[in-house]
Coordinates of C-alpha atoms in Angstrom, one line a residue:
M1 CA -0.4 -0.4 -0.1
K2 CA 2.6 2.1 0.8
R3 CA 4.4 1.7 -2.6
V4 CA 1.3 2.5 -4.2
I5 CA 1.0 5.9 -2.4
L6 CA 4.9 6.7 -2.7
S7 CA 3.9 6.0 -6.7
F8 CA 1.3 8.2 -6.3
L9 CA 3.2 11.2 -5.0
V10 CA 5.3 10.8 -7.2
A11 CA 3.2 10.8 -10.2
F12 CA 1.8 13.6 -8.3
M13 CA 4.6 15.5 -7.9
S14 CA 5.7 15.7 -11.6
F15 CA 2.7 16.2 -12.5
T16 CA 2.3 19.7 -10.9
S17 CA 5.8 20.8 -11.6
S18 CA 5.2 20.4 -15.2
F19 CA 2.6 23.5 -14.5
A20 CA 5.0 24.9 -12.9
Q21 CA 7.0 25.1 -14.8
F22 CA 7.0 28.2 -17.9
T23 CA 9.9 27.6 -20.0
E24 CA 9.3 31.1 -22.3
D25 CA 10.8 31.5 -25.6
K26 CA 10.8 34.9 -26.3
P27 CA 13.0 37.1 -28.8
K28 CA 16.3 39.0 -27.9
A29 CA 14.9 42.0 -29.3
V30 CA 12.6 43.1 -31.0
V31 CA 12.7 46.1 -33.6
G32 CA 9.9 48.2 -35.0
I33 CA 10.7 50.0 -37.9
I34 CA 8.2 52.3 -39.2
V35 CA 8.9 54.1 -42.8
D36 CA 6.9 57.4 -42.9
Q37 CA 4.2 58.2 -45.7
M38 CA 4.7 54.4 -46.7
K39 CA 2.2 53.4 -49.2
Y40 CA 1.5 49.7 -49.6
D41 CA 2.1 49.5 -53.2
Y42 CA 5.6 50.9 -53.5
I43 CA 5.9 47.1 -52.1
S44 CA 4.7 45.6 -55.6
R45 CA 5.6 49.1 -57.7
Y46 CA 9.1 48.9 -56.9
W47 CA 9.7 45.2 -56.5
D48 CA 11.5 44.3 -59.7
N49 CA 14.9 47.9 -58.4
F50 CA 15.1 46.0 -55.2
G51 CA 17.8 44.2 -53.6
E52 CA 17.1 40.3 -52.0
G53 CA 18.6 41.6 -48.7
G54 CA 15.5 44.4 -47.9
F55 CA 12.0 44.5 -48.4
K56 CA 12.4 41.1 -50.5
K57 CA 13.7 39.4 -47.2
L58 CA 11.0 40.4 -45.2
V59 CA 8.1 39.6 -47.6
N60 CA 9.7 36.6 -49.0
D61 CA 11.0 34.8 -45.6
G62 CA 8.6 36.7 -43.4
Y63 CA 4.7 37.3 -42.4
F64 CA 3.3 39.9 -45.0
V65 CA -0.3 41.4 -43.7
R66 CA -1.7 42.8 -47.2
N67 CA -4.1 44.7 -46.0
G68 CA -3.2 46.6 -43.0
Q69 CA -5.5 49.9 -42.2
Y70 CA -5.2 52.7 -39.9
N71 CA -8.2 52.9 -38.2
Y72 CA -8.6 56.6 -37.2
A73 CA -8.2 60.0 -38.7
P74 CA -6.1 62.4 -39.3
T75 CA -3.7 60.0 -41.1
V76 CA -0.4 61.9 -39.9
T77 CA 3.0 61.1 -38.1
G78 CA 2.3 61.8 -34.6
P79 CA -0.9 59.9 -34.1
G80 CA 0.3 57.6 -36.5
H81 CA 3.8 56.6 -34.2
A82 CA 1.5 56.9 -30.9
S83 CA -1.6 54.6 -32.6
V84 CA 1.2 52.2 -33.8
Y85 CA 3.5 51.6 -30.1
S86 CA 0.0 52.1 -28.2
G87 CA -1.8 49.6 -29.9
T88 CA -4.7 52.1 -29.7
S89 CA -6.5 55.1 -31.6
P90 CA -6.0 59.0 -30.8
A91 CA -9.7 58.7 -28.7
Y92 CA -7.5 56.8 -25.9
H93 CA -3.9 57.6 -26.3
S94 CA -5.1 61.8 -26.8
I95 CA -2.5 62.2 -29.8
V96 CA -5.1 63.5 -32.1
N97 CA -2.6 65.1 -34.4
N98 CA 0.8 67.0 -34.6
N99 CA 0.0 70.3 -34.1
F100 CA -3.6 71.1 -32.1
Y101 CA -5.3 74.0 -30.5
D102 CA -5.4 73.6 -26.3
R103 CA -8.4 74.6 -25.5
E104 CA -6.9 74.8 -21.4
K105 CA -3.9 76.5 -22.1
G106 CA -5.9 78.8 -25.5
K107 CA -3.6 78.1 -28.2
G108 CA -2.2 75.9 -30.2
V109 CA 0.7 72.9 -29.1
Y110 CA 2.8 71.1 -30.7
C111 CA 2.1 67.3 -29.7
V112 CA 5.2 66.3 -27.7
D113 CA 6.5 69.8 -27.1
D114 CA 7.8 70.0 -23.3
K115 CA 9.5 73.2 -22.1
R116 CA 9.4 71.6 -18.3
Y117 CA 12.8 69.6 -19.7
T118 CA 15.8 71.0 -21.5
T119 CA 18.0 69.9 -24.5
V120 CA 20.6 67.7 -24.2
G121 CA 23.5 67.1 -26.6
S122 CA 23.3 70.6 -27.8
D123 CA 22.7 74.8 -26.9
S124 CA 19.9 74.7 -29.1
K125 CA 15.7 74.2 -27.7
N126 CA 14.9 71.6 -30.7
G127 CA 15.2 69.1 -27.6
Q128 CA 12.1 70.3 -25.7
K129 CA 10.0 67.3 -25.6
S130 CA 8.3 64.8 -24.1
P131 CA 6.2 62.1 -23.9
Y132 CA 3.3 63.8 -21.5
R133 CA 0.6 64.4 -23.7
L134 CA 0.6 61.2 -24.4
A135 CA -2.6 59.5 -22.4
T136 CA -2.2 55.2 -22.7
T137 CA 1.0 53.1 -21.9
N138 CA 2.8 52.1 -24.9
L139 CA 4.7 48.9 -25.9
S140 CA 8.0 49.8 -24.4
D141 CA 6.5 51.2 -21.6
E142 CA 5.2 47.1 -20.7
I143 CA 8.3 45.5 -22.1
K144 CA 9.8 47.9 -19.4
W145 CA 7.4 46.8 -16.8
A146 CA 7.4 43.3 -18.2
S147 CA 11.0 42.8 -17.1
N148 CA 11.1 45.2 -13.7
F149 CA 12.9 47.9 -16.1
R150 CA 16.1 45.2 -17.1
S151 CA 14.9 45.4 -20.2
K152 CA 16.8 48.5 -22.6
V153 CA 14.8 50.5 -25.3
Y154 CA 15.8 53.4 -27.5
A155 CA 14.4 54.9 -30.1
V156 CA 15.7 57.0 -33.1
S157 CA 14.6 59.3 -36.3
I158 CA 15.7 62.4 -37.7
K159 CA 12.0 63.8 -36.3
D160 CA 11.6 64.4 -32.7
R161 CA 7.8 63.3 -32.4
S162 CA 8.7 59.8 -34.2
A163 CA 11.3 59.1 -31.1
V164 CA 9.1 60.9 -28.3
L165 CA 6.6 58.4 -28.8
P166 CA 7.6 55.3 -30.0
A167 CA 10.3 55.6 -27.1
G168 CA 7.2 56.1 -24.0
H169 CA 7.1 56.9 -20.9
A170 CA 9.6 54.4 -19.8
G171 CA 12.4 54.4 -22.5
D172 CA 15.8 54.6 -21.6
G173 CA 16.7 57.0 -24.5
A174 CA 14.9 58.3 -27.4
Y175 CA 17.3 60.7 -30.5
W176 CA 16.9 62.9 -32.5
L177 CA 18.4 64.9 -35.0
D178 CA 19.6 68.5 -34.3
E179 CA 18.5 70.7 -37.3
K180 CA 20.6 73.7 -36.3
N181 CA 24.2 71.8 -36.1
G182 CA 23.7 68.1 -36.6
N183 CA 24.0 66.1 -34.1
W184 CA 22.5 63.2 -32.2
I185 CA 20.4 65.2 -29.2
T186 CA 17.4 63.7 -26.6
S187 CA 16.0 65.5 -23.7
S188 CA 16.5 65.6 -20.2
F189 CA 13.6 63.9 -20.0
Y190 CA 15.2 61.0 -20.3
M191 CA 19.0 61.7 -18.9
K192 CA 21.3 64.1 -17.6
E193 CA 23.8 63.7 -20.6
L194 CA 24.4 62.1 -23.3
P195 CA 26.2 58.7 -23.4
Q196 CA 30.3 59.5 -23.7
W197 CA 29.7 57.3 -26.8
L198 CA 27.6 59.7 -28.9
T199 CA 29.1 62.3 -27.4
D200 CA 32.4 61.4 -29.1
L201 CA 30.4 60.5 -32.6
N202 CA 28.6 63.7 -32.0
E203 CA 31.7 65.4 -32.0
G204 CA 34.1 63.8 -33.8
K205 CA 36.5 65.2 -36.6
K206 CA 34.4 63.0 -39.0
R207 CA 31.1 63.4 -38.1
P208 CA 29.0 61.1 -40.9
I209 CA 26.8 64.4 -41.6
D210 CA 29.5 66.7 -42.5
K211 CA 30.8 64.3 -45.3
Y212 CA 26.7 64.5 -46.0
M213 CA 25.9 67.1 -46.4
K214 CA 28.9 67.7 -49.0
S215 CA 27.4 64.8 -51.3
D216 CA 25.0 64.2 -54.1
W217 CA 21.8 62.7 -54.5
T218 CA 22.5 60.4 -57.6
L219 CA 20.0 57.2 -59.0
S220 CA 20.6 54.4 -57.9
L221 CA 20.4 53.2 -61.3
P222 CA 20.2 53.6 -64.6
I223 CA 16.8 55.9 -65.5
E224 CA 14.8 53.7 -67.8
R225 CA 14.6 51.5 -64.6
Y226 CA 12.6 54.2 -63.0
G227 CA 9.5 52.8 -64.7
A228 CA 7.3 53.1 -62.1
S229 CA 7.8 56.7 -62.3
T230 CA 6.9 59.7 -64.2
E231 CA 9.4 61.8 -65.9
D232 CA 12.1 62.7 -63.9
S233 CA 10.8 66.9 -64.4
T234 CA 7.3 67.1 -64.0
A235 CA 4.7 70.5 -62.6
Y236 CA 3.9 68.1 -59.8
E237 CA 7.0 68.2 -58.1
S238 CA 8.4 71.1 -56.1
L239 CA 12.0 72.3 -55.9
F240 CA 15.1 71.4 -53.9
P241 CA 17.2 74.8 -52.9
G242 CA 19.0 75.9 -55.2
K243 CA 17.8 74.2 -58.7
S244 CA 15.6 75.5 -61.0
E245 CA 13.7 72.1 -62.0
P246 CA 13.1 68.9 -60.2
T247 CA 15.7 66.8 -61.3
F248 CA 18.6 64.7 -60.8
P249 CA 21.5 65.1 -59.4
Y250 CA 20.6 67.0 -56.5
S251 CA 23.5 68.6 -54.8
I252 CA 23.1 69.0 -51.1
K253 CA 26.2 71.4 -51.3
K254 CA 25.1 74.1 -53.1
G255 CA 21.6 73.8 -51.9
V256 CA 22.9 74.8 -48.6
A257 CA 24.3 77.5 -49.9
S258 CA 21.2 79.1 -51.7
D259 CA 18.5 78.4 -49.2
R260 CA 18.6 81.5 -47.4
V261 CA 15.6 80.3 -45.4
R262 CA 17.6 77.6 -43.9
A263 CA 20.5 80.0 -42.9
K264 CA 18.4 82.6 -41.2
T265 CA 16.6 80.6 -38.6
G266 CA 19.7 78.5 -38.0
R267 CA 18.7 75.0 -39.9
K268 CA 21.4 74.7 -41.7
Y269 CA 21.2 70.7 -41.0
D270 CA 17.8 70.2 -42.5
I271 CA 18.0 70.0 -45.5
I272 CA 19.8 66.4 -44.6
K273 CA 16.0 65.7 -43.9
G274 CA 14.8 65.4 -47.6
T275 CA 17.4 63.8 -49.0
P276 CA 18.3 59.6 -48.8
Y277 CA 21.4 60.9 -46.4
G278 CA 18.6 61.1 -43.9
N279 CA 17.7 57.6 -43.8
T280 CA 21.1 56.8 -43.5
L281 CA 21.9 58.9 -40.7
V282 CA 19.2 56.8 -39.2
T283 CA 20.6 53.3 -39.7
E284 CA 23.9 54.4 -38.9
M285 CA 22.9 55.6 -35.4
A286 CA 20.3 52.2 -34.7
M287 CA 23.8 50.3 -35.1
H288 CA 26.0 52.5 -32.6
I289 CA 22.7 52.0 -30.3
I290 CA 23.2 48.2 -30.8
D291 CA 27.2 48.2 -30.8
N292 CA 27.2 50.4 -27.5
E293 CA 24.1 49.8 -25.0
N294 CA 24.5 46.2 -24.8
Y295 CA 21.5 45.0 -27.0
G296 CA 19.8 41.7 -27.0
Q297 CA 23.1 40.4 -25.4
D298 CA 20.7 38.9 -22.1
N299 CA 17.9 37.5 -20.4
F300 CA 15.6 41.0 -20.9
T301 CA 13.9 41.4 -24.0
D302 CA 14.9 44.8 -25.5
L303 CA 13.6 47.0 -28.0
L304 CA 14.8 49.4 -30.7
A305 CA 12.7 52.0 -32.5
V306 CA 13.8 53.1 -36.0
S307 CA 11.7 56.0 -37.4
Y308 CA 12.4 56.2 -41.4
S309 CA 11.2 60.1 -42.0
S310 CA 12.9 61.3 -45.3
T311 CA 10.9 59.3 -46.9
D312 CA 8.2 61.7 -45.7
Y313 CA 10.2 64.8 -46.9
A314 CA 10.8 63.3 -50.5
G315 CA 7.2 62.4 -50.9
H316 CA 5.6 65.9 -49.7
A317 CA 8.9 67.6 -51.9
Y318 CA 8.1 65.8 -55.0
G319 CA 5.0 63.3 -54.8
P320 CA 4.2 59.7 -55.2
Q321 CA 4.7 59.5 -58.9
S322 CA 7.6 61.3 -58.4
M323 CA 11.5 59.2 -59.6
E324 CA 12.7 60.8 -56.1
V325 CA 10.2 58.5 -54.2
E326 CA 10.8 55.8 -55.7
D327 CA 15.2 56.2 -55.6
M328 CA 14.6 56.9 -52.2
Y329 CA 13.2 53.8 -51.6
I330 CA 16.0 52.1 -53.6
K331 CA 18.1 53.1 -51.0
L332 CA 16.1 52.5 -48.0
D333 CA 15.5 49.2 -49.2
K334 CA 19.5 49.2 -49.2
E335 CA 19.7 50.5 -45.4
L336 CA 17.3 47.6 -44.3
E337 CA 19.8 45.3 -45.4
T338 CA 22.2 46.6 -43.7
L339 CA 20.6 46.8 -40.7
I340 CA 19.1 42.9 -40.8
N341 CA 22.8 42.2 -41.8
H342 CA 23.9 44.2 -38.4
L343 CA 21.5 42.6 -36.5
D344 CA 22.5 38.9 -37.8
E345 CA 26.2 39.6 -36.9
K346 CA 25.0 41.2 -33.7
L347 CA 22.4 39.1 -32.2
G348 CA 22.6 36.0 -34.6
K349 CA 19.8 34.9 -37.0
G350 CA 16.5 33.8 -35.6
N351 CA 17.2 35.9 -31.7
Y352 CA 14.7 38.5 -32.8
V353 CA 11.6 40.1 -33.8
I354 CA 11.1 42.8 -36.7
F355 CA 7.6 44.3 -37.7
L356 CA 7.6 46.9 -40.0
T357 CA 4.5 49.4 -41.5
A358 CA 3.9 52.9 -42.1
D359 CA 2.9 56.2 -39.8
H360 CA 0.4 56.8 -42.7
A361 CA 0.3 56.4 -46.3
G362 CA 0.2 59.6 -48.5
A363 CA -2.5 60.8 -51.3
Q364 CA -1.6 61.1 -55.1
N365 CA -0.9 64.8 -56.0
A366 CA -4.0 66.8 -57.1
G367 CA -2.8 68.0 -60.2
F368 CA -1.7 64.8 -61.4
M369 CA -4.8 63.4 -60.9
R370 CA -6.2 66.4 -62.5
D371 CA -4.3 66.2 -65.8
R372 CA -3.4 62.6 -65.9
M373 CA -6.4 60.9 -64.1
N374 CA -9.5 63.0 -65.2
F375 CA -10.8 63.4 -62.1
E376 CA -11.9 66.4 -60.2
A377 CA -9.2 67.3 -57.7
V378 CA -8.0 70.9 -56.0
N379 CA -5.8 72.8 -54.0
I380 CA -7.7 74.5 -51.0
S381 CA -6.3 76.9 -48.4
S382 CA -7.8 76.7 -44.8
K383 CA -7.2 80.4 -44.6
E384 CA -9.7 80.9 -47.2
D385 CA -11.8 78.6 -46.2
T386 CA -11.9 80.1 -42.6
Q387 CA -12.6 83.5 -43.8
A388 CA -15.5 81.7 -45.7
I389 CA -16.9 80.0 -42.6
E390 CA -16.3 83.6 -40.1
T391 CA -18.2 85.7 -42.7
V392 CA -21.0 83.0 -42.8
L393 CA -20.6 83.3 -38.4
N394 CA -20.7 86.9 -37.9
A395 CA -23.6 87.1 -39.9
R396 CA -25.3 84.8 -37.7
F397 CA -24.3 85.0 -34.7
G398 CA -22.8 89.0 -34.6
E399 CA -19.4 90.4 -34.9
G400 CA -16.5 88.4 -33.5
K401 CA -13.5 86.1 -34.4
Y402 CA -15.2 82.5 -33.5
V403 CA -12.0 80.5 -35.0
A404 CA -9.9 79.9 -33.0
S405 CA -8.1 77.2 -34.9
N406 CA -8.8 75.7 -38.5
Y407 CA -5.8 72.5 -39.4
S408 CA -6.9 71.6 -42.7
G409 CA -10.4 71.1 -41.9
Q410 CA -10.6 70.2 -38.5
L411 CA -12.0 73.5 -36.8
Y412 CA -11.5 74.8 -32.9
L413 CA -14.1 77.4 -32.1
D414 CA -13.4 79.8 -29.2
R415 CA -15.3 78.3 -27.0
E416 CA -14.6 81.7 -24.8
L417 CA -16.1 83.8 -27.2
I418 CA -19.8 82.2 -27.7
K419 CA -19.5 81.3 -23.7
E420 CA -19.6 85.2 -23.9
K421 CA -21.9 86.2 -25.8
K422 CA -24.2 83.3 -24.5
L423 CA -24.4 81.3 -27.4
D424 CA -25.4 77.3 -27.6
L425 CA -21.7 75.7 -28.6
E426 CA -24.0 73.0 -30.6
E427 CA -25.9 75.5 -32.7
V428 CA -22.6 77.2 -33.6
Q429 CA -20.7 73.7 -34.3
L430 CA -24.4 73.3 -37.1
A431 CA -23.4 76.7 -38.1
T432 CA -20.0 76.3 -39.0
A433 CA -20.9 72.7 -40.0
E434 CA -22.7 74.1 -42.9
A435 CA -20.8 76.7 -43.4
F436 CA -18.8 73.8 -44.9
M437 CA -21.2 72.2 -46.8
A438 CA -21.3 75.5 -48.4
M439 CA -18.0 75.2 -49.9
P440 CA -18.0 72.6 -52.8
Q441 CA -14.6 71.1 -52.1
Y442 CA -16.3 69.8 -49.1
A443 CA -17.9 65.8 -48.8
A444 CA -19.4 66.0 -44.9
A445 CA -19.3 68.6 -41.8
I446 CA -19.1 66.5 -38.6
I447 CA -19.4 68.1 -35.8
G448 CA -18.4 67.4 -31.8
K449 CA -21.5 66.7 -30.3
D450 CA -22.6 64.2 -32.7
L451 CA -19.4 62.5 -31.8
E452 CA -19.8 63.2 -28.5
R453 CA -23.1 61.4 -28.2
N454 CA -22.7 58.7 -31.1
E455 CA -21.1 55.9 -31.8
Y456 CA -20.0 54.6 -35.4
T457 CA -18.0 51.5 -37.2
L458 CA -18.2 52.5 -40.5
G459 CA -16.3 55.2 -43.3
Y460 CA -14.9 58.0 -42.8
K461 CA -17.1 58.7 -39.7
G462 CA -15.7 55.8 -37.8
L463 CA -12.0 56.8 -38.6
I464 CA -12.6 60.1 -37.6
Y465 CA -15.2 59.0 -34.3
N466 CA -12.0 56.4 -33.9
G467 CA -10.0 59.8 -33.9
F468 CA -12.1 61.9 -31.3
N469 CA -11.1 62.8 -28.2
P470 CA -13.6 65.1 -26.7
R471 CA -10.7 67.7 -24.9
F472 CA -8.2 67.9 -27.6
S473 CA -10.1 66.8 -30.7
P474 CA -11.7 70.1 -33.0
D475 CA -15.5 71.6 -32.4
V476 CA -16.1 70.1 -36.6
Y477 CA -14.4 67.9 -38.6
G478 CA -15.0 68.9 -42.4
V479 CA -13.4 66.0 -44.5
L480 CA -12.4 67.0 -48.1
K481 CA -13.6 65.3 -51.0
S482 CA -11.4 62.9 -51.9
H483 CA -8.2 63.8 -53.3
N484 CA -9.4 67.1 -53.1
M485 CA -5.9 68.3 -50.2
D486 CA -5.1 71.0 -48.2
Y487 CA -1.4 71.4 -50.1
G488 CA 0.6 73.2 -52.3
K489 CA 1.0 72.4 -56.0
G490 CA 3.9 70.6 -56.1
G491 CA 4.0 67.3 -54.1
T492 CA 1.4 65.9 -51.6
T493 CA 0.4 65.4 -48.1
H494 CA -1.5 63.5 -46.3
F495 CA -4.4 64.1 -43.5
S496 CA -7.7 62.1 -44.7
P497 CA -9.7 59.3 -44.2
Y498 CA -9.6 58.3 -47.7
K499 CA -7.7 54.6 -48.8
Y500 CA -5.0 56.4 -50.4
D501 CA -3.6 57.7 -46.9
T502 CA -4.3 55.1 -44.8
H503 CA -3.6 51.1 -47.1
V504 CA 0.0 51.0 -45.4
P505 CA 2.0 47.4 -45.4
I506 CA 2.7 45.3 -41.7
M507 CA 5.0 43.1 -41.4
F508 CA 6.6 40.5 -39.1
Y509 CA 9.9 39.0 -40.0
G510 CA 12.3 36.8 -37.8
W511 CA 12.4 34.8 -34.4
N512 CA 9.8 31.9 -34.8
I513 CA 8.1 34.1 -37.1
P514 CA 6.6 31.3 -40.7
H515 CA 6.9 32.9 -44.2
G516 CA 3.3 33.6 -45.2
E517 CA 0.7 35.9 -45.9
T518 CA -2.9 37.5 -45.3
H519 CA -5.4 39.5 -47.2
A520 CA -7.6 39.6 -44.5
P521 CA -8.2 43.0 -42.8
H522 CA -6.2 44.3 -39.5
T523 CA -5.1 47.5 -38.5
I524 CA -1.9 49.2 -36.8
T525 CA -3.8 49.1 -33.8
E526 CA -2.9 45.2 -33.6
I527 CA 0.4 45.2 -34.1
A528 CA 1.5 46.2 -30.3
P529 CA -0.8 43.6 -28.6
T530 CA 0.1 40.7 -31.5
V531 CA 4.3 41.2 -30.0
C532 CA 2.8 41.4 -27.0
S533 CA 1.5 38.3 -27.8
F534 CA 5.1 37.3 -28.4
L535 CA 6.5 38.1 -25.4
N536 CA 3.9 36.9 -23.3
M537 CA 3.0 39.9 -21.5
N538 CA 0.5 42.6 -21.0
Y539 CA -1.0 44.8 -23.4
P540 CA -0.8 48.3 -23.2
S541 CA -3.5 50.2 -20.9
G542 CA -5.5 51.5 -23.6
C543 CA -5.3 49.1 -26.3
Y544 CA -8.5 46.9 -27.4
S545 CA -7.5 45.4 -30.2
N546 CA -6.8 41.7 -30.6
P547 CA -3.4 40.6 -31.7
I548 CA -2.9 39.1 -35.5
I549 CA -3.2 35.3 -35.6
I550 CA 0.0 34.1 -36.9
P551 CA 0.8 30.4 -37.4
M552 CA 4.0 30.3 -35.3
K553 CA 7.0 28.1 -36.1
K554 CA 6.9 25.9 -33.6

């Protein structure tokens, strides 16, 4: 009998111990890559001009979500980066735009400005930033918390908001380019002084940025290989400093010499952002972080957020039909290959996971749509539209300046004036919406009171609802008709709830990720919970999305 009991106890203890043991198979590192203004179709359009080690590697050896969508509007950089890493929309994380009107302060604000902090790495004010407006935790925060703050989290971009927002509240460092002196800088929110390796890089006699500032931007391939683009010079592009037409090659040195605006405002190095060298600088900085911060070298998963922003500058300047944008992506493909090879060398193949997506896509140039697509599209002016709306409101409610701010149709009313005049806010919102709809360039106008009372899930009303935060969002949304844009005649922009602004690639590659693809609809807010599921940890606090189901390798 004792033998039976003993055998039972041994078996029971073995059974329970198997449950007590929880072996975690996790990657050493997560590398999040966001390509600013990357349209989904750039993968297929430029495929034949890509090498084997960049985009093609991610597609051929990774998992490709082909129907990746933004599920809110406006589609711009600040909210895009905040949403990818927080797994939620502006309705919850509160980054409603790059710039927006703060009713409590009574003025326009920038999404990451914070004068409580100082610049680290420069004597400029370009480092006075923090993520304090980000109202939820994000992937970076949860990785820090899950490891009891032993994981390392860094972010790098030439844009401040594209580094600050991914790094979250608990990140070890966010670095961006100082357009005044070309240094990599950060904020005292993160650290009191730069690490020595970065100080040495900034103060070195042979800084890479100084070499690039004397370089030319030339085509990567023979011009006949650029079949996905228009001819080199069109009326749909803007001009590089020092150029009389938008044609290759581009001399950065001559551009600096002729750019009086940047010189006068102390922004000499800003010019590099609109060239492929801006992306090269980001790749180099990412590799410096990997090499100098013991990245991916212990038992706690690290995160590196890499945002390539020069693609956005090129899109704004030349438009998605241009050779400049195509060449920018051909060169970015090489940057990705360089970064992947470096990760393989330092961490080992299969020991890290990459996700790649965009912070928004982009529209086609309105003039191009008119001339070559026979599509009625116009360039509008928010300033002129605001004046028209003021005229209507003055005629109806009496003299006053009713519009506090208008960001491309996102219109904020002066609520203090409305209160002084003892007017009903909703009545003024409705009158403003009617004024929008009296202008033929608008498809719809939606008021804030409507979004506060009702829930919308479909069409552009659903996207605007997901982007609506009662404290920070506008009083009235004027939705432009498809392909109309609040922008100049050269290049393009992004902002709308239309598919040309919302459809982006989503890719996963590396650790336990199989080769495969899906055409099922998925949103960018599903990326963060997917990565959290890889790491067996909590989702960010405002994340209501589910992870993408990927049939992982055993």
